[in-house]
Short mmCIF file of C-alpha atoms in Angstrom, two decimals:
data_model
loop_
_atom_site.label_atom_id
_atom_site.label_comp_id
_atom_site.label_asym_id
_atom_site.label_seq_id
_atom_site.Cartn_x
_atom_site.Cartn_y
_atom_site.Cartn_z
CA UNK A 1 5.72 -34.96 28.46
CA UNK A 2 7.73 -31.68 28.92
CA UNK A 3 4.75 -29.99 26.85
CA UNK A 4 2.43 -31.48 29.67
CA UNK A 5 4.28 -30.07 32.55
CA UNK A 6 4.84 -26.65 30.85
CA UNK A 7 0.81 -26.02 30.32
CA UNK A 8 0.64 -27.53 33.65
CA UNK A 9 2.86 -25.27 35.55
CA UNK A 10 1.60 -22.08 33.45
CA UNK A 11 -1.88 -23.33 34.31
CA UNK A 12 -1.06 -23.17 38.04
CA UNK A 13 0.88 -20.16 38.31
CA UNK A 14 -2.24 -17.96 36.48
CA UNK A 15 -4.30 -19.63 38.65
CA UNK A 16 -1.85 -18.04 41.73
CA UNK A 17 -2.28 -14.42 40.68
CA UNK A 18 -6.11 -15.42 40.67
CA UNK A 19 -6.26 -16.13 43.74
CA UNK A 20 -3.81 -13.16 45.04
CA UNK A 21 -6.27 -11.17 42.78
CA UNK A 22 -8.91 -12.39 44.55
CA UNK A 23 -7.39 -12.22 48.17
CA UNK A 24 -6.43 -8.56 47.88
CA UNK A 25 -10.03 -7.51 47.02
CA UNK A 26 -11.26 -9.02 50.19
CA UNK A 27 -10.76 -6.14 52.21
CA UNK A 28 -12.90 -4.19 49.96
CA UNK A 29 -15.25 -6.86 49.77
CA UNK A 30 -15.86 -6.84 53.92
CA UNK A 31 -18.68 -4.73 55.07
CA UNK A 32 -17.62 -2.02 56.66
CA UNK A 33 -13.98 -0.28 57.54
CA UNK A 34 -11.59 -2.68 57.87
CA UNK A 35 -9.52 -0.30 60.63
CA UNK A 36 -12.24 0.55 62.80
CA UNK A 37 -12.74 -2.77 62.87
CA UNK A 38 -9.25 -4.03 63.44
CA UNK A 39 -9.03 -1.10 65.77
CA UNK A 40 -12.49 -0.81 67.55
CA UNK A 41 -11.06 -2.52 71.00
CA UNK A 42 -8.03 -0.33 70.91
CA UNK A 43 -7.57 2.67 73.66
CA UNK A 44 -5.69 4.49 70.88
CA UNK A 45 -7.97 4.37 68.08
CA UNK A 46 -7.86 8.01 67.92
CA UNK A 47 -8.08 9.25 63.78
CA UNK A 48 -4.29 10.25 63.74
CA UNK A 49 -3.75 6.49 64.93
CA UNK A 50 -6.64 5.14 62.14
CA UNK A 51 -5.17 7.23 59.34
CA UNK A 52 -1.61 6.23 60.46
CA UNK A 53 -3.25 2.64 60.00
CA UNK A 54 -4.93 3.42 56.85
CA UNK A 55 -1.34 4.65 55.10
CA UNK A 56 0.18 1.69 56.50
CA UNK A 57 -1.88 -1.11 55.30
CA UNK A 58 -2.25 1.11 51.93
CA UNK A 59 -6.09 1.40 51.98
CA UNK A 60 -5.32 5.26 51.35
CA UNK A 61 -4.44 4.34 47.55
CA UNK A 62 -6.79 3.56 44.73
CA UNK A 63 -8.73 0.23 45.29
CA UNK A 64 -7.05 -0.69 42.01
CA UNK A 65 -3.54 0.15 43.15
CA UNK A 66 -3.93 -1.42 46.48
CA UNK A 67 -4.55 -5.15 44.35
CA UNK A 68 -2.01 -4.80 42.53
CA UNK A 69 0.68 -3.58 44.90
CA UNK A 70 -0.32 -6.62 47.23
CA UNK A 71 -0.18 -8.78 44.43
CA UNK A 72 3.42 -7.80 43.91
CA UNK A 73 4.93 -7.75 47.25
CA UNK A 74 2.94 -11.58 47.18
CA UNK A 75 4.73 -12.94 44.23
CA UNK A 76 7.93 -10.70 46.19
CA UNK A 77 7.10 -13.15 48.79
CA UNK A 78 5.86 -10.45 51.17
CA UNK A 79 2.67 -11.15 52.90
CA UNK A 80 2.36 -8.28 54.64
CA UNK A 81 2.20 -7.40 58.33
CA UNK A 82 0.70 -8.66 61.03
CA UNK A 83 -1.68 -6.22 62.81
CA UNK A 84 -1.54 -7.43 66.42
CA UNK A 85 1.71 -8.56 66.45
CA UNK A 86 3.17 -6.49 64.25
CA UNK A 87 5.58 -9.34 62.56
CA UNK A 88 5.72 -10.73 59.45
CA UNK A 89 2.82 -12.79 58.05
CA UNK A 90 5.12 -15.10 56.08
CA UNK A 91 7.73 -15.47 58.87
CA UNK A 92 4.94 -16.82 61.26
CA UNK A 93 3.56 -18.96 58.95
CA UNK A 94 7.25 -20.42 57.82
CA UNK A 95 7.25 -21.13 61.73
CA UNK A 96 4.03 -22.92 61.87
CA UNK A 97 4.14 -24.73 58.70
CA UNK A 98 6.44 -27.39 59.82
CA UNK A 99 3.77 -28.25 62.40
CA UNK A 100 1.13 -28.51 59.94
CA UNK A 101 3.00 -30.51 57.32
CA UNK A 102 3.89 -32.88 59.92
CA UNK A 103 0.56 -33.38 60.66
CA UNK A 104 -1.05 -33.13 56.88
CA UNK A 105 1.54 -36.09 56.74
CA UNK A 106 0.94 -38.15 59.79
CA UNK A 107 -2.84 -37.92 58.78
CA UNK A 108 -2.11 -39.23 55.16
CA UNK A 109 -0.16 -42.17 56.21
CA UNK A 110 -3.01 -43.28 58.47
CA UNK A 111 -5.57 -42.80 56.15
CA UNK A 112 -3.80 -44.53 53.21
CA UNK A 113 -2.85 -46.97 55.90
CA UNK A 114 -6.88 -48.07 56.76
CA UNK A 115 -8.11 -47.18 53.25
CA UNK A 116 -6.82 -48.84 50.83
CA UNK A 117 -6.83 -52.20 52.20
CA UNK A 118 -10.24 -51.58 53.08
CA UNK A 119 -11.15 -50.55 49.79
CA UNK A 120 -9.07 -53.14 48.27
CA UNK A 121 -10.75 -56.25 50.73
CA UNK A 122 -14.20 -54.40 49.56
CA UNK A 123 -13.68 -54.67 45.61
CA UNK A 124 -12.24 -57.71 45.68
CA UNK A 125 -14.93 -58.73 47.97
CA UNK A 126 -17.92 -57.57 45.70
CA UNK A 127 -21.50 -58.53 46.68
CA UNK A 128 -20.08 -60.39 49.81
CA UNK A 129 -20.59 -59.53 53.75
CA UNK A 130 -17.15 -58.07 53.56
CA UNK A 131 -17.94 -54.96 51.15
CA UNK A 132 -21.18 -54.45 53.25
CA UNK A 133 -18.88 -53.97 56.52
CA UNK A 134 -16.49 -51.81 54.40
CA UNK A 135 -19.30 -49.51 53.17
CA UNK A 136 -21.23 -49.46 56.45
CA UNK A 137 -17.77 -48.29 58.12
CA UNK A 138 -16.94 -45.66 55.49
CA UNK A 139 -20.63 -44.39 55.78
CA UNK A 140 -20.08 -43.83 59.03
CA UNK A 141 -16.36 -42.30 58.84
CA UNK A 142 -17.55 -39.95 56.04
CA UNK A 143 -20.78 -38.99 58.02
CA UNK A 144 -18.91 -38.56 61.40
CA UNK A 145 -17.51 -34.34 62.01
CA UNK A 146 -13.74 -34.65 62.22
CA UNK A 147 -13.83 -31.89 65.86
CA UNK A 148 -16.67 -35.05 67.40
CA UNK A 149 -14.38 -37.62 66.67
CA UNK A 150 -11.30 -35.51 68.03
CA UNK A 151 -13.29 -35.30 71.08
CA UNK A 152 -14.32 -38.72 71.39
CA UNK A 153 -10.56 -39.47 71.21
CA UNK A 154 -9.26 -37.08 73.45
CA UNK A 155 -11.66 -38.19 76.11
CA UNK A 156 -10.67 -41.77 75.56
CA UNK A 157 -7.24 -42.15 74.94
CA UNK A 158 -6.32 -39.04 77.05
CA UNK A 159 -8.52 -38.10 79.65
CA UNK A 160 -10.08 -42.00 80.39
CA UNK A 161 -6.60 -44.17 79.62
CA UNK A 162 -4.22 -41.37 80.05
CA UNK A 163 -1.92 -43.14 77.43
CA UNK A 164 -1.47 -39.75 74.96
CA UNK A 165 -1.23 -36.21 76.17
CA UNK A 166 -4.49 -33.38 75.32
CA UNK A 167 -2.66 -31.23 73.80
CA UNK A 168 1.08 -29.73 72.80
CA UNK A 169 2.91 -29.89 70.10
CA UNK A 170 5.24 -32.92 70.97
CA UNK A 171 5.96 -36.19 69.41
CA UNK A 172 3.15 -37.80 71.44
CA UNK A 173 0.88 -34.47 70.88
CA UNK A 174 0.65 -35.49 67.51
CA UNK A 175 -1.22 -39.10 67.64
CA UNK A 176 -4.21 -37.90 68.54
CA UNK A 177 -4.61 -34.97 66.05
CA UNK A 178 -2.92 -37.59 63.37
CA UNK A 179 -5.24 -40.34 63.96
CA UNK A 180 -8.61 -38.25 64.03
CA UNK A 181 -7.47 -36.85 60.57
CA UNK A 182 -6.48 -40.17 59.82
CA UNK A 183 -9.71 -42.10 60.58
CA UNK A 184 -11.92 -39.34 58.98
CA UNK A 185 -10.51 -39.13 55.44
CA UNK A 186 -9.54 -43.06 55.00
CA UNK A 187 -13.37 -43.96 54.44
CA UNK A 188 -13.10 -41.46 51.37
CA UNK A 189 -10.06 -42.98 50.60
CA UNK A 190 -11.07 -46.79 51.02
CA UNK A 191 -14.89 -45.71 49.19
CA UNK A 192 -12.36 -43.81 45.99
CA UNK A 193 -10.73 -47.38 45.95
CA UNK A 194 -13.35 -49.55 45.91
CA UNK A 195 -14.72 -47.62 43.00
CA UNK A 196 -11.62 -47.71 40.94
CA UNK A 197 -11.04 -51.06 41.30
CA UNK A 198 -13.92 -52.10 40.63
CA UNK A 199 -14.30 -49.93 37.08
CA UNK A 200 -11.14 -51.42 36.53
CA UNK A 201 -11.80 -55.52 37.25
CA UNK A 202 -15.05 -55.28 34.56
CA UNK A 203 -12.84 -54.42 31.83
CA UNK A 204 -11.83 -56.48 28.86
CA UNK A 205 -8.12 -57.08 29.36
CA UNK A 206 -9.19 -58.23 32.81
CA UNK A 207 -11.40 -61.10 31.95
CA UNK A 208 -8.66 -62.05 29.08
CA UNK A 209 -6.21 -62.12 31.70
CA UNK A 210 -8.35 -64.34 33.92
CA UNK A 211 -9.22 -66.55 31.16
CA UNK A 212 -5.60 -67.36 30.30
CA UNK A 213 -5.54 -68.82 33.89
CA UNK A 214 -3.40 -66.21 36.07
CA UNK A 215 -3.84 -66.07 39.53
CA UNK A 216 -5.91 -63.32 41.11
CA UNK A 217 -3.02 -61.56 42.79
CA UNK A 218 -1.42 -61.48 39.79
CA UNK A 219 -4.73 -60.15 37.73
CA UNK A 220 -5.14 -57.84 40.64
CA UNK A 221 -1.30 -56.19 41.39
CA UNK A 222 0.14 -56.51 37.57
CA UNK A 223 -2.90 -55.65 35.36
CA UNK A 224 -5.20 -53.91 37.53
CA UNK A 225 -3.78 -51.66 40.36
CA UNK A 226 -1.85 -49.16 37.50
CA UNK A 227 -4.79 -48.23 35.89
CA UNK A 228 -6.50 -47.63 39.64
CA UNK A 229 -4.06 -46.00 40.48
CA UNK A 230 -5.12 -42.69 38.10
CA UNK A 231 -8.83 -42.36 40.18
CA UNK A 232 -6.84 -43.17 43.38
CA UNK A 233 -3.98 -40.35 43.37
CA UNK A 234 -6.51 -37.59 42.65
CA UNK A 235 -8.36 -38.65 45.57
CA UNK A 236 -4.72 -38.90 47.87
CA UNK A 237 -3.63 -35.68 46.62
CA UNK A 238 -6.76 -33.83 47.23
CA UNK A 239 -6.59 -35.02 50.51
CA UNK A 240 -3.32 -33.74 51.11
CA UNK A 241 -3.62 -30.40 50.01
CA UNK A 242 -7.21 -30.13 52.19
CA UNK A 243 -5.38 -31.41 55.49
CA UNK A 244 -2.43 -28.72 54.88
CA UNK A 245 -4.87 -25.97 54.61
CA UNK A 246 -8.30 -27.45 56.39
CA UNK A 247 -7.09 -28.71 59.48
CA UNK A 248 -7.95 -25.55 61.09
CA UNK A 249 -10.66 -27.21 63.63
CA UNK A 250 -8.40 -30.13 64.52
CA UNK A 251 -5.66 -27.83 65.29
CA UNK A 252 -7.86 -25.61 67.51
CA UNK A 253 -9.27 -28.69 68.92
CA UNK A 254 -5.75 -30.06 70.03
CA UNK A 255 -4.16 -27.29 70.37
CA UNK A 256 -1.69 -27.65 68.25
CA UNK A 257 0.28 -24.65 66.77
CA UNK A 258 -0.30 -25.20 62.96
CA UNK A 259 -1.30 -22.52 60.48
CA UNK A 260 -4.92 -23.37 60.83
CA UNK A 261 -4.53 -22.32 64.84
CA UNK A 262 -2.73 -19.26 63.60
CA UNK A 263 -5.85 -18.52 60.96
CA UNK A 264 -8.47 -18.61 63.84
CA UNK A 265 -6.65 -16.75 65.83
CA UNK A 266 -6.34 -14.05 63.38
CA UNK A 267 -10.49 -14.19 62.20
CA UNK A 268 -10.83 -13.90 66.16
CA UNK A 269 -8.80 -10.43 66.35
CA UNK A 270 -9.48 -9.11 62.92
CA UNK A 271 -6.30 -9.41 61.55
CA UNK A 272 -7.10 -8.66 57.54
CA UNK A 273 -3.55 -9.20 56.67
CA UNK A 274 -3.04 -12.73 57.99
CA UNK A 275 -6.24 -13.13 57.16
CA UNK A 276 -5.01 -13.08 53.29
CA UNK A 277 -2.12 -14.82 53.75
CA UNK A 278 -3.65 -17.62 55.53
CA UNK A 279 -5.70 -17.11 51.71
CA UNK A 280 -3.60 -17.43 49.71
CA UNK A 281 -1.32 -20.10 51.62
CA UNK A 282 -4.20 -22.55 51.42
CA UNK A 283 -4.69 -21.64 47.76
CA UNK A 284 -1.89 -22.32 46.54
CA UNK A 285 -1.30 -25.11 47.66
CA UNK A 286 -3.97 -26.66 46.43
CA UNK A 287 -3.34 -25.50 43.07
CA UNK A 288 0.54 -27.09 43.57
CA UNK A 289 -0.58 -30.37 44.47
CA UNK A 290 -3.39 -30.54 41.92
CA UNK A 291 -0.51 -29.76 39.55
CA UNK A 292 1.69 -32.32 40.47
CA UNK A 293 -1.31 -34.87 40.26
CA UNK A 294 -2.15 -33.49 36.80
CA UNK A 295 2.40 -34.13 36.01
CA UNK A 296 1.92 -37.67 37.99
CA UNK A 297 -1.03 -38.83 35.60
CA UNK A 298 1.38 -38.42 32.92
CA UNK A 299 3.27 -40.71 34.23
CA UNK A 300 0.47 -43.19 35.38
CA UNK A 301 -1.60 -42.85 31.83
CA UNK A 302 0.38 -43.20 28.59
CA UNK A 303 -2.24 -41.75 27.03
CA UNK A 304 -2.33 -38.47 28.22
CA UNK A 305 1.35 -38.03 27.44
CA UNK A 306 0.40 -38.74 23.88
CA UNK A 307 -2.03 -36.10 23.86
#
């Protein structure tokens, strides 16, 4: 097991310089200057204020240096500068992060809340009006853009009923944005279940079990859910790490001040550095949580530990 979480971890951390690699050739990779751009609206874009710029963000040095110097500082845990407000990237996304985990979180609950019931009433259900009504619903969750639905919400609950505030970053702020990330990612989650399940209840040691006379809860929570479980967490921890980094157009839509909000803002006013960050943020956390899935089947699957 240690052997598992060693190539795991080593596995995620080159996969981290990859993508800080990858994030400091981006500038390069832009068409056109990246400081007249940044600068273009600016009253003193004058070239002693452009080359000042140039030294500053290092674009002066070698293309090669310029990677690798970013990619230090990075692993340093210095994200640069901010352009516009000339403050540290990582400081105002350690002040917005809170804000977006909270949410990532709120929207997990709810979706785990609503989707694995529903994919559990659906397998269990097979070939009955109850998986069709499951399906139909998670057709129409998965088929459904997240912003519509925020809208749809925000005119109902908020603007219609008045029960929830439009936007803020409050307690209360947070339903709405929660429960539109909520409802769009539990018909992946309840469709994931079904499908697990499902694999799961055709196999041998299921029928055995069945034929020795056990009841179906006990078929279903003692021999069956563990072995779900594997398919299941990928598809929970996927969604996790895409609501902390892809909940930019819920956050815009709500207003709420998450790194997503901050991302926009800084595509908006050309701000290459937290621009990167925002990058490499999202990146990486991907790559944590699919490591800690990877550690976690370890634990689920015997098998892979004796691999």
């Amino acid at each position: 097991m240690l052997l598992l979480i060693f190539k795991r971890v080593l596995i995620a951390f080159f996969t981290v310089i990859a993508v800080i690699l990858l994030s400091g050739i981006l500038v390069h990779v832009v068409p056109g200057d990246p400081v007249t751009a940044m600068m273009a609206q600016s009253v003193s874009a004058t070239p002693e204020a452009m080359a000042e710029m140039r030294a500053r963000l290092g674009l002066d040095l070698p293309v090669w240096q310029q990677v690798l110097l970013y990619t230090w500082h990075v692993l340093q845990g210095d994200l640069g500068t901010s352009i516009r407000g000339n403050e540290s990237v990582a400081w105002l996304f350690l002040q917005r992060l809170p804000n977006t985990f909270s949410l990532a979180v709120s929207g997990l609950v709810i979706a785990l809340a609503i989707g694995l019931p529903l994919g559990f009433i659906a397998a269990i259900n097979r070939g009955r009006l109850a998986e069709t009504v499951v399906m139909v619903l998670a057709v129409l969750g998965v088929s459904i853009p997240a912003f519509w639905l925020g809208l749809i919400l925000m005119q109902l609950f908020a603007l219609e009923l008045g029960w929830l505030p439009v936007a803020g970053s409050g307690w209360r702020n947070i339903v709405l944005p929660a429960l539109t990330l909520g409802l769009t990612y539990c018909a992946l989650v309840a469709r994931m279940t079904r499908s697990a399940l499902i694999e799961v209840l055709e196999e041998d040691y299921i029928r055995t079990a069945r034929a020795r006379g056990l009841r179906e809860y006990q078929v279903l929570f003692v021999h069956a859910l563990r072995p779900a479980l594997i398919s299941i967490v990928t598809v929970v921890g996927l969604v996790f790490a895409y609501l902390l980094g892809g909940q930019v157009i819920i956050e815009n839509v709500f207003s709420w001040n998450g790194v997503g909000r901050l991302a926009v803002q800084a595509m908006l006013q050309r701000d290459y550095p937290m621009i990167q960050g925002f990058i490499v943020v999202f990146a990486t956390s991907v790559v944590v949580v699919s490591m800690l899935i990877d550690i976690l089947y370890g634990f689920l699957d015997p098998r892979m530990r004796k691999s």
